PDB file of C-alpha atoms in Angstrom:
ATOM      1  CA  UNK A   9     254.542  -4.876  93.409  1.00 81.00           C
ATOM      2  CA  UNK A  10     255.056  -6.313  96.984  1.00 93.00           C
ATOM      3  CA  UNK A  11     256.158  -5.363 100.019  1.00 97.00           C
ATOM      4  CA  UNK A  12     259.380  -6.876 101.742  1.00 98.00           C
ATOM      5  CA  UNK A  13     259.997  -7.633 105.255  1.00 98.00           C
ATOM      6  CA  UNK A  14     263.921  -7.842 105.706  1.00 98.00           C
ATOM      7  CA  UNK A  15     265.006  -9.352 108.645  1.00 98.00           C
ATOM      8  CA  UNK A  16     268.640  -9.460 109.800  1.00 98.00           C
ATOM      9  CA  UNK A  17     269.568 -13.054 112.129  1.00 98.00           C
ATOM     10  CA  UNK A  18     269.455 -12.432 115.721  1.00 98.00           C
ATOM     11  CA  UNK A  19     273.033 -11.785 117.675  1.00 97.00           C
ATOM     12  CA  UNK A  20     275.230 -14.998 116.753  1.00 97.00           C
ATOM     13  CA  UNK A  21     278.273 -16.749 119.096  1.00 97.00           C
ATOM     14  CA  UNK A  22     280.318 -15.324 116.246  1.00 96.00           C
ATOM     15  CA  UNK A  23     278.773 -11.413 116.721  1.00 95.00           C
ATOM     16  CA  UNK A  24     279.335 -11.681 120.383  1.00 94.00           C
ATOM     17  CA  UNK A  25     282.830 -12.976 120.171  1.00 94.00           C
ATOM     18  CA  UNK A  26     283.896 -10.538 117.752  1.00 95.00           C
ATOM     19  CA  UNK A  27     284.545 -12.995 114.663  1.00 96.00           C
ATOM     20  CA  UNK A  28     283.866 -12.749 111.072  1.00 96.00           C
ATOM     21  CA  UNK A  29     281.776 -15.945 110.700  1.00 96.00           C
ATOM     22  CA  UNK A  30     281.149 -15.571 107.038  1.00 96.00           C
ATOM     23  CA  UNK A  31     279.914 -18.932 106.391  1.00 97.00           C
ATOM     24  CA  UNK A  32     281.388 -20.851 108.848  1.00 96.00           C
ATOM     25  CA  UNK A  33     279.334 -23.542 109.821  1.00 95.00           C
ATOM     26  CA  UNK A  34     277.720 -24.330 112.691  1.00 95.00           C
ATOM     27  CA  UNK A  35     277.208 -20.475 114.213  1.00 97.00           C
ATOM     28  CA  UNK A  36     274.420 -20.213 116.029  1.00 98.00           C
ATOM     29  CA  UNK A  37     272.051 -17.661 117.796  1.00 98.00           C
ATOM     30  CA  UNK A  38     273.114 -16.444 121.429  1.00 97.00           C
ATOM     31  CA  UNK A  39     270.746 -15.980 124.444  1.00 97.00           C
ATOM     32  CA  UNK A  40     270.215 -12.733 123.508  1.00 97.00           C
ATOM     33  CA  UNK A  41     269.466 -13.954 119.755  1.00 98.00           C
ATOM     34  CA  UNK A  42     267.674 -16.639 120.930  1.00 98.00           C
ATOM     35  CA  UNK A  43     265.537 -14.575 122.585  1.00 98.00           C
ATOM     36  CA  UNK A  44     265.473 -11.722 119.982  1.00 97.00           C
ATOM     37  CA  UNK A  45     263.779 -14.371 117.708  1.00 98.00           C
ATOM     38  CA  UNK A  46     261.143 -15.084 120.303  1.00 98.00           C
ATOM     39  CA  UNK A  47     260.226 -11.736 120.217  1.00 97.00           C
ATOM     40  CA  UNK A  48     259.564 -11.886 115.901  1.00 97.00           C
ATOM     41  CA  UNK A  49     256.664 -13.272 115.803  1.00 97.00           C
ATOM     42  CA  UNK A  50     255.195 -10.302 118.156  1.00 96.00           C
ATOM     43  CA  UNK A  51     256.517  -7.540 116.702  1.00 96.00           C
ATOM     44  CA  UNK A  52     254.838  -8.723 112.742  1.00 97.00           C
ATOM     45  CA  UNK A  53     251.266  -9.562 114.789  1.00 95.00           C
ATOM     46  CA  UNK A  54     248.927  -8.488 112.122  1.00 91.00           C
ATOM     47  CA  UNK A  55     251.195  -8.525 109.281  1.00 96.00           C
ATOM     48  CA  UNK A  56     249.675 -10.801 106.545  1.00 96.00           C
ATOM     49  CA  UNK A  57     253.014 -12.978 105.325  1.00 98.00           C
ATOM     50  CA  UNK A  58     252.337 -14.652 101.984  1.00 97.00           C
ATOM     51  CA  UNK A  59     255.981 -16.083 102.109  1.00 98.00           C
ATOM     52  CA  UNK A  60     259.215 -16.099 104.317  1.00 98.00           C
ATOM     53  CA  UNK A  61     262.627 -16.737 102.331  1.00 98.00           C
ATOM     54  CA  UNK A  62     265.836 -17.870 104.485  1.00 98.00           C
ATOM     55  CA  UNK A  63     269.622 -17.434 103.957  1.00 98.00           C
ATOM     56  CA  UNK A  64     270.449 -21.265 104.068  1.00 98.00           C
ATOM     57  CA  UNK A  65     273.012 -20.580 107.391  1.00 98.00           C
ATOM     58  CA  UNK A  66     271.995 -21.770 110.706  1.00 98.00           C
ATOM     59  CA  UNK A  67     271.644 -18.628 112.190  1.00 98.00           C
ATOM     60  CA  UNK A  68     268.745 -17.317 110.207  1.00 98.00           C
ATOM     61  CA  UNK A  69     266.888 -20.493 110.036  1.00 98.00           C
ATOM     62  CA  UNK A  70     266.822 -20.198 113.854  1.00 98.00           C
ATOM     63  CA  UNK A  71     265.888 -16.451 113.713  1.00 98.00           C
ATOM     64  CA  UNK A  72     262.847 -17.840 111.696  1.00 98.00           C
ATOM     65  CA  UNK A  73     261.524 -20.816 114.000  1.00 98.00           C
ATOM     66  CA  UNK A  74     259.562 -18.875 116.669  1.00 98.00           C
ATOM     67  CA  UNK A  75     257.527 -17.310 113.170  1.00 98.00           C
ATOM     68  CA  UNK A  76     257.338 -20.219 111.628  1.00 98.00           C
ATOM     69  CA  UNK A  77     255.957 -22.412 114.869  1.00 98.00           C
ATOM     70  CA  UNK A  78     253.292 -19.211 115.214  1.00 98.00           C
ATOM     71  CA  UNK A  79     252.085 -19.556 111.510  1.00 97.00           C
ATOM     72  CA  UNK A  80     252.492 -23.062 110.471  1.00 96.00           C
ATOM     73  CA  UNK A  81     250.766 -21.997 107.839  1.00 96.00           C
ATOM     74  CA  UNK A  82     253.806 -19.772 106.360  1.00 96.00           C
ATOM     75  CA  UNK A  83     255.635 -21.786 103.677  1.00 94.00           C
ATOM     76  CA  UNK A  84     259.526 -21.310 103.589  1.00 97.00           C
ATOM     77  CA  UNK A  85     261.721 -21.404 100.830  1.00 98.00           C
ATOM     78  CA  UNK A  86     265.760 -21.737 101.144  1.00 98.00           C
ATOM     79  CA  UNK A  87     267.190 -19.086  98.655  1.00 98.00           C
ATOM     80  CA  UNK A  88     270.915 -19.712  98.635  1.00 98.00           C
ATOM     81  CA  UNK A  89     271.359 -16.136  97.003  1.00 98.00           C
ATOM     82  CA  UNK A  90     270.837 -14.079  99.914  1.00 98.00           C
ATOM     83  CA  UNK A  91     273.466 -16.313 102.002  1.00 98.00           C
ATOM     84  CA  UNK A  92     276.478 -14.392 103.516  1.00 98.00           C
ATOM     85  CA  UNK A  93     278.875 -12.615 101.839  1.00 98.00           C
ATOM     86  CA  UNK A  94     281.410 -15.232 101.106  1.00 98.00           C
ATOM     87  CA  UNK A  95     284.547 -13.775 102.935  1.00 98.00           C
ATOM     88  CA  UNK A  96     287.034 -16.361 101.447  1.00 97.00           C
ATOM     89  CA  UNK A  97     290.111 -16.352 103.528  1.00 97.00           C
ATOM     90  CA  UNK A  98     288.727 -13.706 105.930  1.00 97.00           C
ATOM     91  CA  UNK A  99     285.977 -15.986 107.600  1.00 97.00           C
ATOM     92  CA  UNK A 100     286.248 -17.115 111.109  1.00 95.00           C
ATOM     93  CA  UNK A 101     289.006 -14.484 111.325  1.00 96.00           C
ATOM     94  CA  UNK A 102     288.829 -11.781 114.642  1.00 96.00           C
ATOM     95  CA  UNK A 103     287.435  -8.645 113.277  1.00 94.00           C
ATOM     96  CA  UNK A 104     290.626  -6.962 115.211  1.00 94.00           C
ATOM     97  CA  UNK A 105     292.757  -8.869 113.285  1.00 95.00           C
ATOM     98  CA  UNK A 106     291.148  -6.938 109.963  1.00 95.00           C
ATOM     99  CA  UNK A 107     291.321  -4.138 110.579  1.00 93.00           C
ATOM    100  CA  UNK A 108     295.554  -3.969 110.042  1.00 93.00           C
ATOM    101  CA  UNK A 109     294.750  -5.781 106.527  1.00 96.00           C
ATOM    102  CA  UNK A 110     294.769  -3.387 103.484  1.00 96.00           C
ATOM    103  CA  UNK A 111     291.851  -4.633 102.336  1.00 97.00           C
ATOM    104  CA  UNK A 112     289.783  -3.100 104.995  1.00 96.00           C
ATOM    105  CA  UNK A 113     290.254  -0.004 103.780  1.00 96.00           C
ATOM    106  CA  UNK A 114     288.907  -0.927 100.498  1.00 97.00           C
ATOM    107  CA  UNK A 115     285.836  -2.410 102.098  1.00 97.00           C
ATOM    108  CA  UNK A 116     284.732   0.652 104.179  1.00 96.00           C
ATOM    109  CA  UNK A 117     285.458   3.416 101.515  1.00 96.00           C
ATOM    110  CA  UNK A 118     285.359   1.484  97.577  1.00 97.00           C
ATOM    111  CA  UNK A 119     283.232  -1.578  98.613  1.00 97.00           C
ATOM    112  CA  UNK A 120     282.678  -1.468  94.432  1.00 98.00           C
ATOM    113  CA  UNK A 121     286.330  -2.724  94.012  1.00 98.00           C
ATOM    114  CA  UNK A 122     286.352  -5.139  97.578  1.00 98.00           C
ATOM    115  CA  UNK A 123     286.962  -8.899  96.450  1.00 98.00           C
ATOM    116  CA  UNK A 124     288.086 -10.926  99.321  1.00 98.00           C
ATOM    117  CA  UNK A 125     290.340 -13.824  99.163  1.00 97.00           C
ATOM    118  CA  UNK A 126     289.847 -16.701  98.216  1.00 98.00           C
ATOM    119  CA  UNK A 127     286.001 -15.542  98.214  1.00 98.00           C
ATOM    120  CA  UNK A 128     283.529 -13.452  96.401  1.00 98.00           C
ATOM    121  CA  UNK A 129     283.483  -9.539  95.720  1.00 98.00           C
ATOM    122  CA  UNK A 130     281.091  -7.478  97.377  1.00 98.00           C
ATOM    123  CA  UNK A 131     279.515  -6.208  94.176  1.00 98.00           C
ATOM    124  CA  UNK A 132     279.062  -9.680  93.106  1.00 98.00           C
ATOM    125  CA  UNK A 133     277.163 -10.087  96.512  1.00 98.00           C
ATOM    126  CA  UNK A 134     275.538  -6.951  96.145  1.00 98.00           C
ATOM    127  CA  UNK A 135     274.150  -8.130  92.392  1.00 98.00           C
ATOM    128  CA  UNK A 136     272.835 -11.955  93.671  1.00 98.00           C
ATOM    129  CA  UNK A 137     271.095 -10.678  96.604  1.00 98.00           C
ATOM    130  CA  UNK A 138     269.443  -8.047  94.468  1.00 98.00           C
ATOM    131  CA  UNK A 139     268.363  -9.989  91.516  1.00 98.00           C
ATOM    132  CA  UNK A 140     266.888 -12.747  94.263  1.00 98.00           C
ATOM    133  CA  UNK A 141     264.573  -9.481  95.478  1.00 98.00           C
ATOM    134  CA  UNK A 142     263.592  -8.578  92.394  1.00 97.00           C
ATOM    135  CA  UNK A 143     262.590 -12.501  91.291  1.00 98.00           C
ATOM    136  CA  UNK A 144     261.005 -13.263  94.571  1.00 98.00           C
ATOM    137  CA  UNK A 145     259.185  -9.849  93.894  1.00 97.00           C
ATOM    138  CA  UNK A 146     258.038 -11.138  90.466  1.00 97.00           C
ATOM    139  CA  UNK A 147     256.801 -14.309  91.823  1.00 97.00           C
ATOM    140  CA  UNK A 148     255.273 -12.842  94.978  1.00 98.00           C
ATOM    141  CA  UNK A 149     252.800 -10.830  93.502  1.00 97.00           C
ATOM    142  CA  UNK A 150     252.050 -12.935  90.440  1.00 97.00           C
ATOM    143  CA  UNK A 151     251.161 -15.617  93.397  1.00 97.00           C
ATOM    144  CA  UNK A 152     249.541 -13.492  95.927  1.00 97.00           C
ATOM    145  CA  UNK A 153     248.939 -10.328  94.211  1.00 95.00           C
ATOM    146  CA  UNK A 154     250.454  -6.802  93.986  1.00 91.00           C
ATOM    147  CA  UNK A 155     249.645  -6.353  98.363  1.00 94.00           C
ATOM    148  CA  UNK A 156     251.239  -8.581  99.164  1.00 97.00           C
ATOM    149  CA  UNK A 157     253.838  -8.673 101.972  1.00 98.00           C
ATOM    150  CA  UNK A 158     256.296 -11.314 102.257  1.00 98.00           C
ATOM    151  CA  UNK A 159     259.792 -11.988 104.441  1.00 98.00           C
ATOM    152  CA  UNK A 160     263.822 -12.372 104.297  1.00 98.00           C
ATOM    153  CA  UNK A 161     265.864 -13.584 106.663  1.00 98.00           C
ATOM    154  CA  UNK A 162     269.544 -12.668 105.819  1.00 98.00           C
ATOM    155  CA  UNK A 163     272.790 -11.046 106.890  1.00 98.00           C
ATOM    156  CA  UNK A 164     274.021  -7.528 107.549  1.00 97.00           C
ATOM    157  CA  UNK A 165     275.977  -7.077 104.711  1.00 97.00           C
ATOM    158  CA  UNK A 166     272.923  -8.520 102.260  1.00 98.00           C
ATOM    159  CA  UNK A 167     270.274  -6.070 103.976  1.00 98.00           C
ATOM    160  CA  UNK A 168     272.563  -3.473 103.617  1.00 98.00           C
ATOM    161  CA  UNK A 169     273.950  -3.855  99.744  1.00 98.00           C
ATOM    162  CA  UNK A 170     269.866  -4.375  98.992  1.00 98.00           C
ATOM    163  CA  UNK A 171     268.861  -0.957 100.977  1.00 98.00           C
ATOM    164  CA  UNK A 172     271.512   0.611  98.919  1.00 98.00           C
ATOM    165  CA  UNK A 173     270.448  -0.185  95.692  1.00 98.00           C
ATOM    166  CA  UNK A 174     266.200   0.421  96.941  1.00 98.00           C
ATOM    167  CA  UNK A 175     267.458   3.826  97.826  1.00 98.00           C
ATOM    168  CA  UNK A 176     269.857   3.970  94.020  1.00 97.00           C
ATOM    169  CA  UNK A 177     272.517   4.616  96.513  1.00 97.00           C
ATOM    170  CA  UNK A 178     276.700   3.609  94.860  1.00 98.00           C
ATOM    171  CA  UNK A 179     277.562   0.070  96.547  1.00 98.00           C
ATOM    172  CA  UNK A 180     280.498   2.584  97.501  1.00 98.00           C
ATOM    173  CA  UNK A 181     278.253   4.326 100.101  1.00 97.00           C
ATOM    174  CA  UNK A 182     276.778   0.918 101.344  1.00 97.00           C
ATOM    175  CA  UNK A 183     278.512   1.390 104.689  1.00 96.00           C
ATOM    176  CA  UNK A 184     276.751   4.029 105.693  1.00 96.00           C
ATOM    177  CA  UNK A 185     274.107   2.188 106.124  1.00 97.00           C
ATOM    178  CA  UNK A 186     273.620  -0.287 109.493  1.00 95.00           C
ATOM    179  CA  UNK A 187     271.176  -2.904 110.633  1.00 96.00           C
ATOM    180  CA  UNK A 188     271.630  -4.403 113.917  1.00 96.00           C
ATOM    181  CA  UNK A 189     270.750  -8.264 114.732  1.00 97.00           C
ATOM    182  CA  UNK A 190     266.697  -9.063 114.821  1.00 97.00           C
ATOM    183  CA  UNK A 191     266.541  -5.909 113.015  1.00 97.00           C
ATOM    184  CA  UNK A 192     263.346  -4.962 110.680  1.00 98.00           C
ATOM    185  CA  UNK A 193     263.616  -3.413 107.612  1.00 98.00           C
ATOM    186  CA  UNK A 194     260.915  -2.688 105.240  1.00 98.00           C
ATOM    187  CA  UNK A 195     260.529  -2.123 101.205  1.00 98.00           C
ATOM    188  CA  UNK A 196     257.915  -1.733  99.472  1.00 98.00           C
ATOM    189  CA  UNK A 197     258.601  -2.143  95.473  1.00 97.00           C
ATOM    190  CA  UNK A 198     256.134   0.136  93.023  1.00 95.00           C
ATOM    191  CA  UNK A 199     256.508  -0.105  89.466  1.00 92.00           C
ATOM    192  CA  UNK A 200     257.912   3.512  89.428  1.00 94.00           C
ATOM    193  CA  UNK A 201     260.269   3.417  92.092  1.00 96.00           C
ATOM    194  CA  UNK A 202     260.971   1.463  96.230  1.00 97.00           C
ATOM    195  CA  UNK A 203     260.201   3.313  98.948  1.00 97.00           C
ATOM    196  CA  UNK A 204     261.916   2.390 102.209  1.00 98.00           C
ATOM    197  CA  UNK A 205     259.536   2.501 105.006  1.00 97.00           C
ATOM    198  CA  UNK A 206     261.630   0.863 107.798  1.00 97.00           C
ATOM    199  CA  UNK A 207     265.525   0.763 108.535  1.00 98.00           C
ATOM    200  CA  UNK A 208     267.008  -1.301 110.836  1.00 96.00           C
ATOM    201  CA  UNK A 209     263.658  -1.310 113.540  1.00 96.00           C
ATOM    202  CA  UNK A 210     264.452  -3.224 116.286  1.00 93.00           C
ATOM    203  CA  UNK A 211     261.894  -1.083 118.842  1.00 86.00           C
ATOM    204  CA  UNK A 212     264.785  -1.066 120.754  1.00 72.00           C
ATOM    205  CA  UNK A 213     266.952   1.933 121.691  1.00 71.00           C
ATOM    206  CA  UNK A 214     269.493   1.011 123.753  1.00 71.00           C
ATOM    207  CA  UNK A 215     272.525   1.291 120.787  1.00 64.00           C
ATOM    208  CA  UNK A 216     271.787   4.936 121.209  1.00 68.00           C
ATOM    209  CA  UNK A 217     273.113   5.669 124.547  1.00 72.00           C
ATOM    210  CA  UNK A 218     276.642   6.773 125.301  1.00 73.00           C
ATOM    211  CA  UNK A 219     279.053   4.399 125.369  1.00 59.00           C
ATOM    212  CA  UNK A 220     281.942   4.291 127.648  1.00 62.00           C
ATOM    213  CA  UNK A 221     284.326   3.740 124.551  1.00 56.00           C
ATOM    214  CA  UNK A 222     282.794   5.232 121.745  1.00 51.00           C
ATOM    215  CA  UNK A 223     283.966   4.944 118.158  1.00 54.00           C
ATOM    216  CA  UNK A 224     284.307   8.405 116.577  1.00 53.00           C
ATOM    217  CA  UNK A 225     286.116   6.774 113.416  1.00 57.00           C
ATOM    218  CA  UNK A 226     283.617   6.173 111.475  1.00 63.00           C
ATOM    219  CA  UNK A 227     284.370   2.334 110.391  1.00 68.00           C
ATOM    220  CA  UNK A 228     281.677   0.374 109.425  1.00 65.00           C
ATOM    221  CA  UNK A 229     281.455  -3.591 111.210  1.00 69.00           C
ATOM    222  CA  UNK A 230     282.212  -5.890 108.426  1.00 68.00           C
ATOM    223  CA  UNK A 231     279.655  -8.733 108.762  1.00 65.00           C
ATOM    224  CA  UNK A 232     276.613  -6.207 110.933  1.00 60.00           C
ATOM    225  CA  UNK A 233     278.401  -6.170 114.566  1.00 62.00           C
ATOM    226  CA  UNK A 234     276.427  -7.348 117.657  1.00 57.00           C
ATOM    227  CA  UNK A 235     274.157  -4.784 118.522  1.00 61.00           C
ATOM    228  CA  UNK A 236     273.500  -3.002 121.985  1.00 54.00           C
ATOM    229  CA  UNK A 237     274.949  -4.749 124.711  1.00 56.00           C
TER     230      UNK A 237
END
């Protein structure tokens, strides 16, 4: 079956200023997004694209431009099932803020049992963003055949929940899982089994270095986080 390119939106306003955008409108890329997405079409020089698929939020569709100026060729489809998590009540909320609420805790350890307010739950997120792999799979290969390689643009928590379930991990052990922004992840789908062959690739390993106030505590970023400074 085919091969998929997941791509996670370059750094937004919203990761910088420490915000759960969800899917507030209007959130774009950054400078350093901005110029993260430059960098795209680059890094997948020689990769043979048969498709690219977009979360219908600003800040992937500008991830996407540079790629899409390079191949004009590259036909893009809008798939509204791989948009954000819809974080309800909790959206355009300081992550600081969520911490305190009771609901965090749910999020980082039982993500299974996580509905947000006035929003979705993060299993039903989990089970549109997975059945939108497997249909773009399906139509993929019965387009361009069983090689072929094709693209999403999407959000942290979407990569995330659909590496979980390529690896058969519980949605309960999603969070152990990170991507940062502009970040390349790579599935390819067999008839037997996925294999993951990338996770969260940016070529880029400044997150690694000591920080001056590290975080020991093990908490997962709701939403993806920012990235290296």
């Amino acid at each position: 079956m085919a091969t998929l390119i997941l791509v996670r939106h370059g750094r937004s306003t919203a990761n910088t200023s420490g915000v759960l955008a969800g899917r507030t409108p209007g959130i774009a890329l950054d400078e350093r997004g901005a110029a993260q997405a430059a960098a795209l079409p680059g890094r997948l020089a020689g990769v043979p694209l048969a498709a690219a698929v977009c979360s219908p939020l600003q800040r992937c569709r500008e991830t996407l431009r540079p790629l899409l100026d390079a191949r004009p060729e590259l036909p893009l489809h809008v798939e509204d099932r791989i948009n954000e998590c819809d974080y309800g009540d909790w959206s355009g909320r300081k992550l600081a803020e969520l911490n305190d609420e009771p609901l965090m805790d749910v999020v980082q350890a039982h993500a299974s049992a996580a509905a947000f307010p006035g929003g979705e739950s993060m299993r039903a997120m989990q089970n549109r963003a997975v059945e939108a792999v497997h249909d773009w799979n399906a139509r993929v290969e019965a387009e361009h055949g069983e090689d072929a390689t094709y693209l999403m643009c999407s959000h942290g928590d979407i990569v995330k929940s659909i590496v979980a379930d390529a690896l058969g991990l519980h949605l309960d052990l999603f969070q152990r899982v990170h991507v940062d922004p502009c970040s390349v992840t790579v599935i390819r789908y067999t008839r037997l089994r996925p294999f993951l062959l990338r996770l969260g690739d940016t070529g880029d390993f400044a997150a690694l270095a000591p920080r001056d106030h590290p975080d020991s505590s093990g908490t997962a970023e709701v939403g993806g986080g920012a990235g290296a400074p």
